[in-house]
JSON list of C-alpha atoms in Angstrom, two decimals:
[
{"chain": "P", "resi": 1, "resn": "UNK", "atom": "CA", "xyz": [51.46, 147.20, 169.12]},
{"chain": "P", "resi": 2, "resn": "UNK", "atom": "CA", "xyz": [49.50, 144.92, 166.84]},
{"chain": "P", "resi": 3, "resn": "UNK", "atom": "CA", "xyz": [51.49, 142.10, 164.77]},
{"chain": "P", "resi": 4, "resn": "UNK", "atom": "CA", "xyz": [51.33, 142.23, 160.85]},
{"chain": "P", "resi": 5, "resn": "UNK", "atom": "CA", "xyz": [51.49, 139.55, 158.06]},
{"chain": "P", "resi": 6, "resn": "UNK", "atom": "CA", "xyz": [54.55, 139.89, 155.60]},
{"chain": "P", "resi": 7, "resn": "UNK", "atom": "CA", "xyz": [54.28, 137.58, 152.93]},
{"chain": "P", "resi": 8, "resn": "UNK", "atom": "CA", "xyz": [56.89, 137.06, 150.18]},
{"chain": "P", "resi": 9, "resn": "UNK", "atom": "CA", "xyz": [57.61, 133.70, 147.10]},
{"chain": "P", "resi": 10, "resn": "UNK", "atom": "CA", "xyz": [60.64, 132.97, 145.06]},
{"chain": "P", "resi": 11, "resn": "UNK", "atom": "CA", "xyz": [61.37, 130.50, 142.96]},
{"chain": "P", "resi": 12, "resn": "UNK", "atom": "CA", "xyz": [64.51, 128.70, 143.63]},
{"chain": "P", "resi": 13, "resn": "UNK", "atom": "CA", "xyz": [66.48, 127.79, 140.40]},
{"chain": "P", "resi": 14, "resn": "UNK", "atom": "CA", "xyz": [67.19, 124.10, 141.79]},
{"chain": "P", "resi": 15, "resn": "UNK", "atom": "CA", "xyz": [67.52, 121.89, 144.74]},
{"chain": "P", "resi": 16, "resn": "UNK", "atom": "CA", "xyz": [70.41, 122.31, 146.15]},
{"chain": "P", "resi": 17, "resn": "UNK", "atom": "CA", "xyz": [71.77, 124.34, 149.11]},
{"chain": "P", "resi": 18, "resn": "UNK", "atom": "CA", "xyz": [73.12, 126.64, 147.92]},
{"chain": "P", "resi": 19, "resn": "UNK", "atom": "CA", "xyz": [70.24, 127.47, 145.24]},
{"chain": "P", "resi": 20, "resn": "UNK", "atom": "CA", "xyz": [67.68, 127.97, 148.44]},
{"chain": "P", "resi": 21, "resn": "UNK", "atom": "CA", "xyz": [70.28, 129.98, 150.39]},
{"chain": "P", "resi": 22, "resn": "UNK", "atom": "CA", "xyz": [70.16, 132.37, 147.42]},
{"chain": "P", "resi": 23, "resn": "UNK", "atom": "CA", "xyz": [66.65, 132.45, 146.57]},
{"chain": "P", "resi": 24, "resn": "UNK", "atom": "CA", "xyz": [65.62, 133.04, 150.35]},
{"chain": "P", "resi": 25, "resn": "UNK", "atom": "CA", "xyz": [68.40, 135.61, 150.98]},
{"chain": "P", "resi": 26, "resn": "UNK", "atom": "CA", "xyz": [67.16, 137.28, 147.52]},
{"chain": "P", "resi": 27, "resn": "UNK", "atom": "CA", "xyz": [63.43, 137.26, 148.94]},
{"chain": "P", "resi": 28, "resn": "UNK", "atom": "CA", "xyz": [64.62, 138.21, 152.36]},
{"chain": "P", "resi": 29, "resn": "UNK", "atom": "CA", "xyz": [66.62, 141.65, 151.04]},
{"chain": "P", "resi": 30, "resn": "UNK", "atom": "CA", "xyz": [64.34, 142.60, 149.12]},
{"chain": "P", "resi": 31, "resn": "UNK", "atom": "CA", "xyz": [61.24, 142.37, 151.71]},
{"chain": "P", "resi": 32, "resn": "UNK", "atom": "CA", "xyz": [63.72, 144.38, 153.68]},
{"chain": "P", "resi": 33, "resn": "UNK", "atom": "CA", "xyz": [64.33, 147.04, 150.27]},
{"chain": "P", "resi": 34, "resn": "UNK", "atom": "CA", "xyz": [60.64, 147.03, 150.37]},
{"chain": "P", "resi": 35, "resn": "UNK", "atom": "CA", "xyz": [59.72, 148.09, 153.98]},
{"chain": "P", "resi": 36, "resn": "UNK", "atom": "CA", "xyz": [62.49, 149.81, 155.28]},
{"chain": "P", "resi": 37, "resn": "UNK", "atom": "CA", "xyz": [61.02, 150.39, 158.53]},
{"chain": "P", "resi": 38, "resn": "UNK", "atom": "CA", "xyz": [61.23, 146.71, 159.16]},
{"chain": "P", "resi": 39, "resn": "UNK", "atom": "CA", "xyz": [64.07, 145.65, 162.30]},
{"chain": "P", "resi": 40, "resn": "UNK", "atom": "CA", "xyz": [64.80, 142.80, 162.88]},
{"chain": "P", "resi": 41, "resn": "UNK", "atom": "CA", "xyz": [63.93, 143.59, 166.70]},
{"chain": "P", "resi": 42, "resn": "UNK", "atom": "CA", "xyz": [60.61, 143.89, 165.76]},
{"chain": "P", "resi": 43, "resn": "UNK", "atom": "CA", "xyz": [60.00, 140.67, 163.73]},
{"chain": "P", "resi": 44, "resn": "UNK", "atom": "CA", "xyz": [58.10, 137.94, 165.88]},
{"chain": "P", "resi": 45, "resn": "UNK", "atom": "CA", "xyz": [58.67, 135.41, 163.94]},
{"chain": "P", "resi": 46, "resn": "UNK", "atom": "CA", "xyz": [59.59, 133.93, 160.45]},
{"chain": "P", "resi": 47, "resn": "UNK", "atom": "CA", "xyz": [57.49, 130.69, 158.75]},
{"chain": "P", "resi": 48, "resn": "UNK", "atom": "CA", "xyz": [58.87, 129.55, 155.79]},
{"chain": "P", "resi": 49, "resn": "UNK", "atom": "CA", "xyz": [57.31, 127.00, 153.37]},
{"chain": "P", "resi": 50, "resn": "UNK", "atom": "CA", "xyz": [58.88, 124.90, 150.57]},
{"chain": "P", "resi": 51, "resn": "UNK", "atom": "CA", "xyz": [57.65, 122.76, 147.66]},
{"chain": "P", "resi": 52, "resn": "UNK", "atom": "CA", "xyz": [58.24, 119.52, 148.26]},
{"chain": "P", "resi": 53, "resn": "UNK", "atom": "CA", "xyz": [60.14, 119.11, 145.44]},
{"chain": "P", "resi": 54, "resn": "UNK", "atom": "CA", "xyz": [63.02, 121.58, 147.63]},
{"chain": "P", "resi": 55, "resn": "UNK", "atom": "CA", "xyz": [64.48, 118.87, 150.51]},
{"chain": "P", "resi": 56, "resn": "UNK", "atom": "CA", "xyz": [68.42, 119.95, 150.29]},
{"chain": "P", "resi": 57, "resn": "UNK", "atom": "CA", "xyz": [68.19, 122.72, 152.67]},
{"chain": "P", "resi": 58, "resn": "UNK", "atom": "CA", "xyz": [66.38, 124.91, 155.17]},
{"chain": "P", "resi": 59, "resn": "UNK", "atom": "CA", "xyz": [65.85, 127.99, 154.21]},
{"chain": "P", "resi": 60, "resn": "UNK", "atom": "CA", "xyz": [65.71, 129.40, 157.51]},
{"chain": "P", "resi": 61, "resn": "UNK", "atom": "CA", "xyz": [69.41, 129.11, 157.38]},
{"chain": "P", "resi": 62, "resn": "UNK", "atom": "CA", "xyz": [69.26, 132.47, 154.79]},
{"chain": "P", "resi": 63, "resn": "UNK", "atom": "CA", "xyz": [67.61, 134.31, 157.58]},
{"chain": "P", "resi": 64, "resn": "UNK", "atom": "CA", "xyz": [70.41, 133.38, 160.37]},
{"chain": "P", "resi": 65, "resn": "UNK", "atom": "CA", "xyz": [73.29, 134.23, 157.38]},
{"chain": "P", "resi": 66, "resn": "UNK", "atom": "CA", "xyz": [71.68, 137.41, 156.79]},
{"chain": "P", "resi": 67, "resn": "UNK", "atom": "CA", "xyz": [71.96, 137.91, 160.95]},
{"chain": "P", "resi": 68, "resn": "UNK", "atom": "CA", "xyz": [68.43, 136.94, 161.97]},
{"chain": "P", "resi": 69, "resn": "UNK", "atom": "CA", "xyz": [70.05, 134.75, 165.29]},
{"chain": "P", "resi": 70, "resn": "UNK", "atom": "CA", "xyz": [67.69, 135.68, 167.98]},
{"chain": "P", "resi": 71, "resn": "UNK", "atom": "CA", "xyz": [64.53, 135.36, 165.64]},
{"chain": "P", "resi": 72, "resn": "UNK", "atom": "CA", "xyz": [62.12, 132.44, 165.88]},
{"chain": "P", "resi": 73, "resn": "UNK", "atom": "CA", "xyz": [62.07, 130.76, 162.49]},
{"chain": "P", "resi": 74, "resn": "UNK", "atom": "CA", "xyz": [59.98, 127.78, 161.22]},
{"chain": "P", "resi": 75, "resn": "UNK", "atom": "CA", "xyz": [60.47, 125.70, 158.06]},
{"chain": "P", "resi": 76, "resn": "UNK", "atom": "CA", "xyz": [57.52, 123.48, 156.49]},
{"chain": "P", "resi": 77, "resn": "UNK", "atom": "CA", "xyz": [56.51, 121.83, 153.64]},
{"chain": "P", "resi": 78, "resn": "UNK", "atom": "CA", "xyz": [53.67, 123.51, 151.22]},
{"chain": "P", "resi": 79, "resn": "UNK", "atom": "CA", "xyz": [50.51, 121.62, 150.02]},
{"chain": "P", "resi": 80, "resn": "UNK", "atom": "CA", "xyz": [51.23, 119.43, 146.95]},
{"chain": "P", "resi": 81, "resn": "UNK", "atom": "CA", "xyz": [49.03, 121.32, 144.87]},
{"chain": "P", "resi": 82, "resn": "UNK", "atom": "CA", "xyz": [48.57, 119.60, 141.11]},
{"chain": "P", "resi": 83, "resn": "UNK", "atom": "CA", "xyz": [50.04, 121.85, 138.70]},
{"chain": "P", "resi": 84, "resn": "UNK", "atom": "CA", "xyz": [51.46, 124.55, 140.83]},
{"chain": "P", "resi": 85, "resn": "UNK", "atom": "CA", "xyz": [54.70, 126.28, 140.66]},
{"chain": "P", "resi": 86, "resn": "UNK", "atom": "CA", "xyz": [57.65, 124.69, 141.09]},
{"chain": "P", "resi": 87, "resn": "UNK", "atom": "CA", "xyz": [60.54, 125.09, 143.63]},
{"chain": "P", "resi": 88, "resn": "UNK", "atom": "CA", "xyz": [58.93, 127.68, 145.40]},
{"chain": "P", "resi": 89, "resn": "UNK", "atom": "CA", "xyz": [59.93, 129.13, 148.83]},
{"chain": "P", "resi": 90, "resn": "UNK", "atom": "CA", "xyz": [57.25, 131.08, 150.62]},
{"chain": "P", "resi": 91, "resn": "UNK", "atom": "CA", "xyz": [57.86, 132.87, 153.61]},
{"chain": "P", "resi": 92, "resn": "UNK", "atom": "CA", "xyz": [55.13, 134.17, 156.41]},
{"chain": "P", "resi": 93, "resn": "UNK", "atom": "CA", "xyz": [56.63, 137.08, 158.34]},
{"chain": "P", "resi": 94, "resn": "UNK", "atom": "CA", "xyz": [54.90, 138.48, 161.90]},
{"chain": "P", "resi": 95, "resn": "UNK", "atom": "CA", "xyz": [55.96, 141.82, 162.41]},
{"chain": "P", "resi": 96, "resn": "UNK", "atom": "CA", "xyz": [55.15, 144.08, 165.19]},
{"chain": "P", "resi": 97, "resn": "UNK", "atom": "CA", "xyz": [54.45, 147.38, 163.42]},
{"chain": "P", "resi": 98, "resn": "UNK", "atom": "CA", "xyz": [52.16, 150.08, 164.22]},
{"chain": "P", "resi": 99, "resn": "UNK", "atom": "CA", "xyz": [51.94, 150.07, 160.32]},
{"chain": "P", "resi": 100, "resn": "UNK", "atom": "CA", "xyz": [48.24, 149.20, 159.11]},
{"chain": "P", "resi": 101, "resn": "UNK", "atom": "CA", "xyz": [48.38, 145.92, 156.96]},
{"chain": "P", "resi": 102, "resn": "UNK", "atom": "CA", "xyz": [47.66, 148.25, 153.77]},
{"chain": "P", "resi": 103, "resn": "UNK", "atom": "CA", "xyz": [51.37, 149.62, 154.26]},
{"chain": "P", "resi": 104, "resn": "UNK", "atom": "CA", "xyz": [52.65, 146.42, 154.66]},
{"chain": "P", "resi": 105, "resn": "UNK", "atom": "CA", "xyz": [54.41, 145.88, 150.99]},
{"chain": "P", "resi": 106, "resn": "UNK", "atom": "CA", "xyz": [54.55, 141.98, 150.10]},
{"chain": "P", "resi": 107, "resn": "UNK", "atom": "CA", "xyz": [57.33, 140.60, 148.08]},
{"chain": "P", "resi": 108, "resn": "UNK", "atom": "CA", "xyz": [56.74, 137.89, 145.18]},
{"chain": "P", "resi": 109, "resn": "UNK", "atom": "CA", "xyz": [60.23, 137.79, 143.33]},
{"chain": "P", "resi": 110, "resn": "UNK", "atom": "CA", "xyz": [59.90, 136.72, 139.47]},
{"chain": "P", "resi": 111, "resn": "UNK", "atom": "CA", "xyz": [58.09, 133.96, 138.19]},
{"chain": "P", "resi": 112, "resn": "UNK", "atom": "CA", "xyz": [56.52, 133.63, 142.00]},
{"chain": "P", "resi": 113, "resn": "UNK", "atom": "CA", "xyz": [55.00, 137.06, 140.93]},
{"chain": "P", "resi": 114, "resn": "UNK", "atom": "CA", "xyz": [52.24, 135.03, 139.34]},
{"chain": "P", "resi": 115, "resn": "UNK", "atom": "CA", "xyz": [51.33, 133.41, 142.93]},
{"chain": "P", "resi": 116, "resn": "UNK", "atom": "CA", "xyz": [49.87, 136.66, 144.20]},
{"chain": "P", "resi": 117, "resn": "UNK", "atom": "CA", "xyz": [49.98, 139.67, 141.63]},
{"chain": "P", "resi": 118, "resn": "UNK", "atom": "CA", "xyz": [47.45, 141.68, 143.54]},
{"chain": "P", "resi": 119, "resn": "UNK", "atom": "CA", "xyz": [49.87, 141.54, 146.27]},
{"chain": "P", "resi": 120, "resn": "UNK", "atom": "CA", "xyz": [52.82, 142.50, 144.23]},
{"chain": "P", "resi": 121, "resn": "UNK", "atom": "CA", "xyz": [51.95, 145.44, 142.80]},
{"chain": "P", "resi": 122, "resn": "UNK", "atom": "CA", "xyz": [52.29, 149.44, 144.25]},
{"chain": "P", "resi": 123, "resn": "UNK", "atom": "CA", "xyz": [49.95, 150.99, 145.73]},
{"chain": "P", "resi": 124, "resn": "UNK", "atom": "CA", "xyz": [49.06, 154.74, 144.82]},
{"chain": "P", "resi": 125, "resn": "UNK", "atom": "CA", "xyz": [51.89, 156.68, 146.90]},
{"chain": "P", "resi": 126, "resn": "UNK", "atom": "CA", "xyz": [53.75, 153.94, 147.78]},
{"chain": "P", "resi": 127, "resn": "UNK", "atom": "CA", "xyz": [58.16, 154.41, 147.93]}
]
């Protein structure tokens, strides 16, 4: 079974814990709302990227709260790109799907929407 790219943004409103928790648990749902085949059995892995202006928390923790315990997760920090968007958590999921990549339905939550809108828009039939 081949292994498939999720990606997903949010912007969190602040630095704080409990700001990141949200904003990755809000990104995390609704990747899940989005591709409802997805189990957590079959996720390989999670790698999760943050601004470096975001240093109060990991948001891995979002993915054990939601009850990813067994999954491998990674946390990093994302290029310092001038001018880029602020507070933004970016996640990397590898799921093993027989799913071709084109089913695969990315997740860029509000103003991270403008990161990748031509992966953050429906495809023709999709749910």
């Amino acid at each position: 079974m081949p292994t498939r790219g999720l990606r997903g943004a949010v912007q969190a409103t602040a630095d704080t814990p409990e700001a990141i928790y949200t904003a990755a648990r809000d990104l995390l749902t609704a990747i899940y709302a989005r591709n409802p085949s997805l189990a957590a059995d079959d996720i390989a892995s999670i790698f999760f990227t943050m601004t470096s202006d975001l240093t109060s928390a990991y948001p891995a923790l979002a993915a054990r709260q939601l009850g990813w315990v067994d999954t491998p997760l990674l946390c990093a920090v994302e290029i310092d790109v001038p001018g880029g968007l602020e507070r933004v958590i970016r996640v990397l999921l590898h799921w093993n799907t027989g799913r071709s990549q084109t089913e695969i339905h990315h997740v860029y939550l509000g103003a991270a929407a403008a990161l990748r809108p031509d992966l953050n828009i429906d495809r023709e039939g999709d749910p």
